[in-house]
Coordinates of C-alpha atoms and ligand atoms in Angstrom, one line a residue:
Chain A
M1 CA -21.5 -10.3 -32.5
T2 CA -24.4 -10.1 -35.0
N3 CA -25.3 -7.6 -37.2
N4 CA -28.9 -6.0 -36.9
E5 CA -29.4 -3.6 -39.7
N6 CA -26.4 -0.9 -38.8
Q7 CA -26.6 -2.1 -34.8
T8 CA -23.9 -4.6 -33.9
T9 CA -25.0 -6.7 -30.7
Y10 CA -22.6 -7.9 -28.1
V11 CA -23.6 -11.0 -26.3
L12 CA -23.5 -12.0 -22.4
T13 CA -24.2 -15.7 -21.5
E14 CA -26.6 -16.1 -19.5
E15 CA -24.1 -16.8 -16.5
Q16 CA -22.0 -13.8 -17.3
A17 CA -25.0 -11.7 -17.0
L18 CA -26.3 -13.0 -13.9
D19 CA -23.2 -12.3 -12.4
M20 CA -22.9 -9.0 -13.4
L21 CA -26.3 -8.3 -12.0
A22 CA -25.4 -10.2 -8.7
F23 CA -21.9 -7.8 -8.5
L24 CA -24.2 -4.8 -8.9
A25 CA -27.1 -5.5 -6.7
S26 CA -24.7 -6.3 -4.2
A27 CA -22.7 -3.3 -4.6
A28 CA -25.6 -1.3 -4.0
E29 CA -26.2 -2.6 -0.4
I30 CA -22.5 -2.5 0.6
S31 CA -22.8 1.3 -0.8
L32 CA -25.2 1.5 2.3
H33 CA -22.7 1.2 4.7
E34 CA -18.9 2.0 3.0
P35 CA -17.3 5.2 2.8
T36 CA -19.1 7.3 -0.1
Y37 CA -16.2 7.3 -2.6
Y38 CA -16.0 3.8 -2.8
G39 CA -19.2 3.9 -4.9
T40 CA -17.2 5.5 -7.5
F41 CA -14.9 2.5 -7.2
R42 CA -17.8 -0.2 -7.7
L43 CA -18.9 1.5 -10.6
I44 CA -15.6 2.0 -12.4
D45 CA -14.8 -2.0 -11.3
A46 CA -18.5 -2.8 -12.9
A47 CA -17.3 -1.3 -16.5
S48 CA -13.9 -3.4 -16.1
R49 CA -16.0 -6.7 -15.3
L50 CA -18.6 -5.9 -18.0
M51 CA -15.3 -5.5 -20.3
G52 CA -14.3 -8.6 -19.0
Y53 CA -17.3 -10.6 -19.7
L54 CA -18.0 -9.0 -23.6
L55 CA -14.3 -9.6 -24.0
E56 CA -14.6 -13.3 -23.0
S57 CA -17.9 -13.7 -25.0
N58 CA -17.0 -11.6 -28.2
P59 CA -13.4 -12.4 -29.2
E60 CA -13.7 -9.9 -31.9
L61 CA -13.4 -7.6 -29.8
A62 CA -9.9 -8.4 -28.6
E63 CA -8.9 -5.9 -31.4
S64 CA -11.0 -3.2 -29.8
F65 CA -10.1 -0.3 -27.6
M66 CA -11.7 -2.5 -24.7
P67 CA -8.6 -4.8 -23.7
G68 CA -6.5 -1.5 -23.4
W69 CA -8.8 -0.2 -21.6
K70 CA -9.9 -2.5 -19.1
Q71 CA -6.2 -2.7 -18.5
D72 CA -5.7 0.5 -17.8
I73 CA -8.6 0.6 -15.4
D74 CA -7.8 -2.1 -13.5
T75 CA -4.1 -1.0 -12.5
R76 CA -5.5 2.3 -11.8
K77 CA -8.8 1.9 -10.1
V78 CA -7.1 0.5 -7.2
W79 CA -5.2 4.0 -6.4
M80 CA -7.8 4.5 -4.6
M81 CA -6.7 2.8 -1.4
W82 CA -3.4 4.5 -1.3
D83 CA -3.1 7.2 -3.9
R84 CA -6.6 9.4 -3.4
P85 CA -5.7 12.4 -5.4
A86 CA -4.4 10.2 -8.2
Y87 CA -7.3 8.0 -8.5
Q88 CA -9.8 11.0 -8.7
Q89 CA -7.6 12.4 -11.7
F90 CA -8.1 9.0 -13.0
L91 CA -11.8 9.0 -12.9
K92 CA -12.0 12.3 -14.3
E93 CA -10.1 11.2 -17.5
A94 CA -11.7 7.9 -17.7
P95 CA -14.9 9.1 -19.8
A96 CA -12.9 10.6 -22.1
V97 CA -11.7 7.1 -23.5
I98 CA -15.4 5.9 -24.2
A99 CA -16.6 9.4 -25.2
A100 CA -13.8 9.6 -27.9
E101 CA -14.7 5.8 -28.9
I102 CA -18.5 6.9 -29.4
K103 CA -17.6 9.9 -31.4
Q104 CA -15.2 8.0 -33.6
R105 CA -17.7 5.5 -34.2
Q106 CA -20.5 8.0 -35.2
E107 CA -17.8 10.1 -37.4
A108 CA -17.1 6.8 -39.3
A109 CA -21.0 5.5 -39.4
E110 CA -21.8 9.4 -40.8
Chain B
M1 CA 23.2 -4.2 13.7
S2 CA 19.9 -4.2 15.3
E3 CA 19.6 -4.2 18.9
F4 CA 17.1 -6.9 19.2
S5 CA 17.5 -10.8 18.4
P6 CA 17.4 -12.3 14.8
E7 CA 14.3 -14.1 16.1
A8 CA 12.5 -11.1 16.5
D9 CA 13.9 -9.5 13.7
A10 CA 13.0 -12.0 11.3
F11 CA 9.2 -12.1 12.7
F12 CA 9.1 -8.1 12.6
Q13 CA 10.4 -8.6 8.7
T14 CA 7.5 -10.8 8.2
L15 CA 5.3 -8.3 9.7
K16 CA 6.5 -5.6 7.5
T17 CA 7.2 -7.0 4.2
R18 CA 3.3 -8.5 4.0
R19 CA 1.0 -6.8 1.5
V20 CA -2.5 -7.2 0.5
C21 CA -2.1 -9.8 -2.4
R22 CA -4.7 -9.2 -5.6
S23 CA -3.3 -10.9 -8.2
Y24 CA -2.6 -14.8 -7.9
T25 CA -1.6 -17.7 -10.3
D26 CA -3.5 -20.9 -11.2
Q27 CA -1.2 -23.0 -8.5
P28 CA -3.4 -25.0 -5.6
V29 CA -2.6 -23.7 -2.4
A30 CA -1.6 -26.8 -0.3
D31 CA -3.7 -28.4 2.3
A32 CA -0.8 -28.2 4.8
Q33 CA -0.7 -24.8 4.2
L34 CA -4.5 -24.1 4.5
R35 CA -4.2 -26.6 7.9
R36 CA -1.2 -24.5 9.1
I37 CA -3.2 -20.6 8.3
T38 CA -6.1 -22.0 10.4
E39 CA -3.9 -23.0 13.2
A40 CA -2.4 -19.2 13.3
G41 CA -6.1 -18.0 13.4
R42 CA -6.9 -20.5 16.5
W43 CA -3.9 -19.1 18.4
A44 CA -5.2 -15.1 17.9
S45 CA -6.2 -13.7 20.7
S46 CA -10.1 -14.3 21.3
G47 CA -12.0 -11.6 23.9
G48 CA -13.0 -13.3 27.0
N49 CA -11.0 -16.6 25.3
R50 CA -14.7 -16.8 23.8
H51 CA -13.9 -18.4 20.5
I52 CA -17.2 -18.4 18.7
H53 CA -15.9 -18.7 14.8
K54 CA -15.2 -21.1 12.7
F55 CA -13.1 -21.2 9.7
L56 CA -14.4 -22.3 6.4
I57 CA -11.6 -23.4 3.8
V58 CA -13.0 -23.3 0.3
R59 CA -11.0 -24.6 -2.7
D60 CA -13.8 -25.1 -4.7
A61 CA -13.3 -22.7 -8.1
E62 CA -17.0 -22.9 -9.0
T63 CA -17.5 -22.1 -5.2
I64 CA -15.2 -19.1 -5.1
R65 CA -16.4 -18.0 -8.5
R66 CA -20.1 -17.7 -7.1
V67 CA -19.0 -16.3 -4.1
R68 CA -17.3 -13.6 -6.1
S69 CA -20.0 -12.6 -8.1
V70 CA -21.9 -11.2 -4.2
A71 CA -18.7 -10.0 -2.9
P72 CA -17.5 -6.8 -5.0
G73 CA -14.4 -6.5 -2.5
M74 CA -12.8 -9.5 -3.7
L75 CA -11.3 -8.0 -7.0
V76 CA -10.2 -11.3 -8.2
E77 CA -10.7 -15.2 -8.0
P78 CA -8.2 -17.0 -5.8
P79 CA -7.2 -20.3 -5.3
A80 CA -8.3 -20.7 -2.1
M81 CA -10.0 -18.4 0.0
I82 CA -10.8 -18.9 4.2
V83 CA -14.2 -17.6 5.5
I84 CA -14.5 -16.5 9.1
L85 CA -17.9 -17.3 10.2
T86 CA -19.7 -16.1 13.9
D87 CA -21.4 -19.0 15.3
K88 CA -24.6 -17.4 16.8
E89 CA -25.5 -20.9 18.5
A90 CA -22.0 -20.6 20.4
A91 CA -22.6 -17.1 21.0
E92 CA -25.8 -17.7 22.6
R93 CA -23.9 -20.4 24.7
E94 CA -21.5 -18.1 25.8
C95 CA -24.8 -15.2 26.4
I96 CA -23.3 -12.6 24.2
Q97 CA -26.0 -10.1 22.2
L98 CA -24.1 -10.0 19.1
D99 CA -26.2 -6.9 18.3
V100 CA -24.5 -4.7 21.1
D101 CA -21.3 -6.7 21.5
Q102 CA -18.0 -4.7 20.1
I103 CA -15.9 -7.5 20.6
N104 CA -16.6 -10.0 17.9
Q105 CA -15.0 -8.0 15.0
G106 CA -12.3 -7.3 17.3
D107 CA -11.6 -11.5 17.4
V108 CA -12.4 -11.5 13.8
G109 CA -9.7 -9.3 13.1
T110 CA -6.9 -10.6 15.2
A111 CA -7.6 -14.3 13.7
A112 CA -7.5 -13.0 10.1
M113 CA -4.1 -11.0 10.9
N114 CA -2.6 -13.7 12.4
M115 CA -4.0 -16.1 9.1
Q116 CA -3.0 -13.5 7.0
N117 CA 1.1 -13.1 8.4
M118 CA 0.9 -16.9 8.7
A119 CA 0.1 -17.0 4.8
H120 CA 2.8 -14.3 4.1
A121 CA 5.2 -16.4 6.1
L122 CA 4.6 -19.6 3.9
G123 CA 5.2 -17.4 0.6
L124 CA 1.7 -16.9 -0.2
G125 CA -0.3 -14.2 -0.8
S126 CA -3.6 -12.9 0.9
C127 CA -6.3 -10.2 1.1
P128 CA -8.9 -9.7 3.4
V129 CA -12.2 -8.6 2.2
T130 CA -14.8 -7.3 4.0
S131 CA -17.2 -5.7 1.2
F132 CA -19.6 -8.5 0.3
S133 CA -23.4 -9.0 0.8
H134 CA -23.8 -11.1 3.8
S135 CA -27.3 -12.9 2.3
G136 CA -25.7 -13.1 -1.0
V137 CA -22.8 -15.3 0.5
G138 CA -24.6 -16.7 2.7
V139 CA -26.6 -18.0 0.0
M140 CA -23.6 -19.1 -2.1
L141 CA -21.6 -20.9 0.5
G142 CA -24.9 -22.9 1.5
L143 CA -24.7 -21.5 5.5
P144 CA -27.3 -22.5 8.2
D145 CA -28.9 -19.7 9.6
H146 CA -26.7 -19.6 12.6
L147 CA -23.6 -19.0 11.0
E148 CA -22.8 -15.4 9.4
A149 CA -19.9 -14.9 7.5
E150 CA -17.7 -11.9 8.6
W151 CA -14.4 -11.8 6.6
I152 CA -13.2 -13.7 3.8
I153 CA -9.4 -14.0 3.1
M154 CA -8.4 -14.8 0.1
I155 CA -5.2 -17.0 -0.2
G156 CA -2.9 -18.2 -3.1
H157 CA 0.5 -18.1 -4.5
P158 CA 1.3 -14.5 -5.5
K159 CA 1.3 -13.6 -9.3
P160 CA 4.1 -10.5 -9.4
T161 CA 2.2 -7.2 -10.4
Q162 CA 3.0 -3.9 -11.3
R163 CA 1.1 -1.7 -8.7
G164 CA 1.3 1.3 -10.9
L165 CA 2.0 4.2 -8.0
G166 CA 0.1 7.4 -9.7
T167 CA 2.7 10.2 -9.0
G168 CA 2.0 12.6 -6.4
A169 CA 1.9 9.6 -3.9
P170 CA 1.6 10.5 -0.4
K171 CA 5.0 9.8 1.3
P172 CA 5.0 6.5 3.3
L173 CA 3.3 6.3 6.8
T174 CA 5.4 5.9 9.6
A175 CA 4.9 4.5 12.7
R176 CA 6.0 7.4 14.2
D177 CA 3.3 9.3 12.8
L178 CA 0.8 7.0 14.5
T179 CA 2.6 7.2 17.7
W180 CA 2.7 9.5 20.6
W181 CA 4.7 9.2 23.9
D182 CA 3.3 9.7 27.2
R183 CA 1.1 13.1 25.9
V184 CA -1.2 13.2 23.2
G185 CA 0.6 14.9 20.4
H186 CA 4.2 14.3 21.6
H187 CA 6.2 12.3 18.8
D188 CA 9.1 10.3 19.1
P189 CA 12.4 12.7 19.8
V190 CA 14.5 10.5 18.1
Ligands
FMN1 C1 -11.2 -4.7 7.8 C2 -10.3 -4.8 6.7 C3 -11.1 -4.2 5.5 C4 -10.9 -5.1 4.4 N1 -11.7 -4.8 3.1 C5 -11.1 -5.5 1.9 C6 -11.8 -5.9 0.7 O1 -13.1 -5.9 0.9 N2 -11.1 -6.1 -0.8 C7 -10.2 -5.9 -1.0 O2 -9.8 -6.0 -1.7 N3 -9.3 -5.4 0.4 C8 -9.6 -4.9 1.6 N4 -8.9 -4.9 2.5 C9 -7.2 -4.6 2.1 C10 -6.7 -3.4 2.3 O3 -7.6 -2.4 1.0 C11 -5.7 -3.0 2.8 O4 -5.1 -4.1 4.1 C12 -5.1 -2.0 2.5 O5 -5.3 -1.0 1.6 C13 -3.4 -1.7 3.2 O6 -2.9 -2.7 2.6 P1 -1.7 -3.4 3.2 O7 -2.7 -4.8 3.9 O8 -1.2 -4.3 1.9 O9 -0.5 -2.9 4.0 C14 -9.2 -4.7 4.0 C15 -8.7 -4.4 5.1 C16 -8.9 -4.6 6.4 C17 -8.2 -4.3 7.4

């Protein structure tokens, strides 16, 4: 993590960035033929994977909201396979976690 | 007391208690176990007894990691995996037109199911994966043009996890829900 003026920069290794790109491109391809709700699964899984890489490469994030949110996503994303209503509820709630985080940072910076 | 033989009951229990496993320990899978699992795949029924498939066992962690990058359906990196491949040269020898053939996917499924049940009987966990980029996996595994990856079976020693069932989970599906007797819509009276 480096500080550039007021911005914090998180780092991915080349391997992690390429893996993430490969995942996104492959998810786009298979979304052509998978059931539409799988698209939601790939996106929330992408969020989890990105956090996984960020946590690997930026140890200071261990104290942030990310380990907890990643754990929560990994537990609840698989509900898609056996409990659709609970899965949909989880998706509706998920953005609030990151929204609260962004808002809190903005307020702290003001 | 069951009306069936102990062997039949034990076999049914194996089938019934297998659940997909998406969490594995680091412990490697023994070669003898992988061999036995592929033997179970070999003894699956095969439409027309054609056997146009190959099983590619992959144990190398780096290769598994690379395959996972183009396989969104691989939610974890297992210690081993078996890739079921269609051999297009064998298909051609058997005069099979893969673009219209419907038996091929059935054959992949029967082999995969035998392998998953065998893995479970050996105390291992497994999970089939079909959500992957075929072109991407072909590159990562260095497959020649005549071999097409169909399914990936992840295999490893299961790590216990919380399934975290949500509230309002649907009631378990029973065989009765899926089965009619003699007439459409006529459920088992028992
Ligand atoms: C044809 C087929 C494709 C599947 N593809 C995937 C996959 O890409 N990734 C995955 O994690 N599970 C996959 N599964 C596993 C199913 O999600 C799983 O079998 C289902 O949720 C029922 O769980 P059970 O096998 O434990 O009863 C697949 C299963 C089948 C039969």
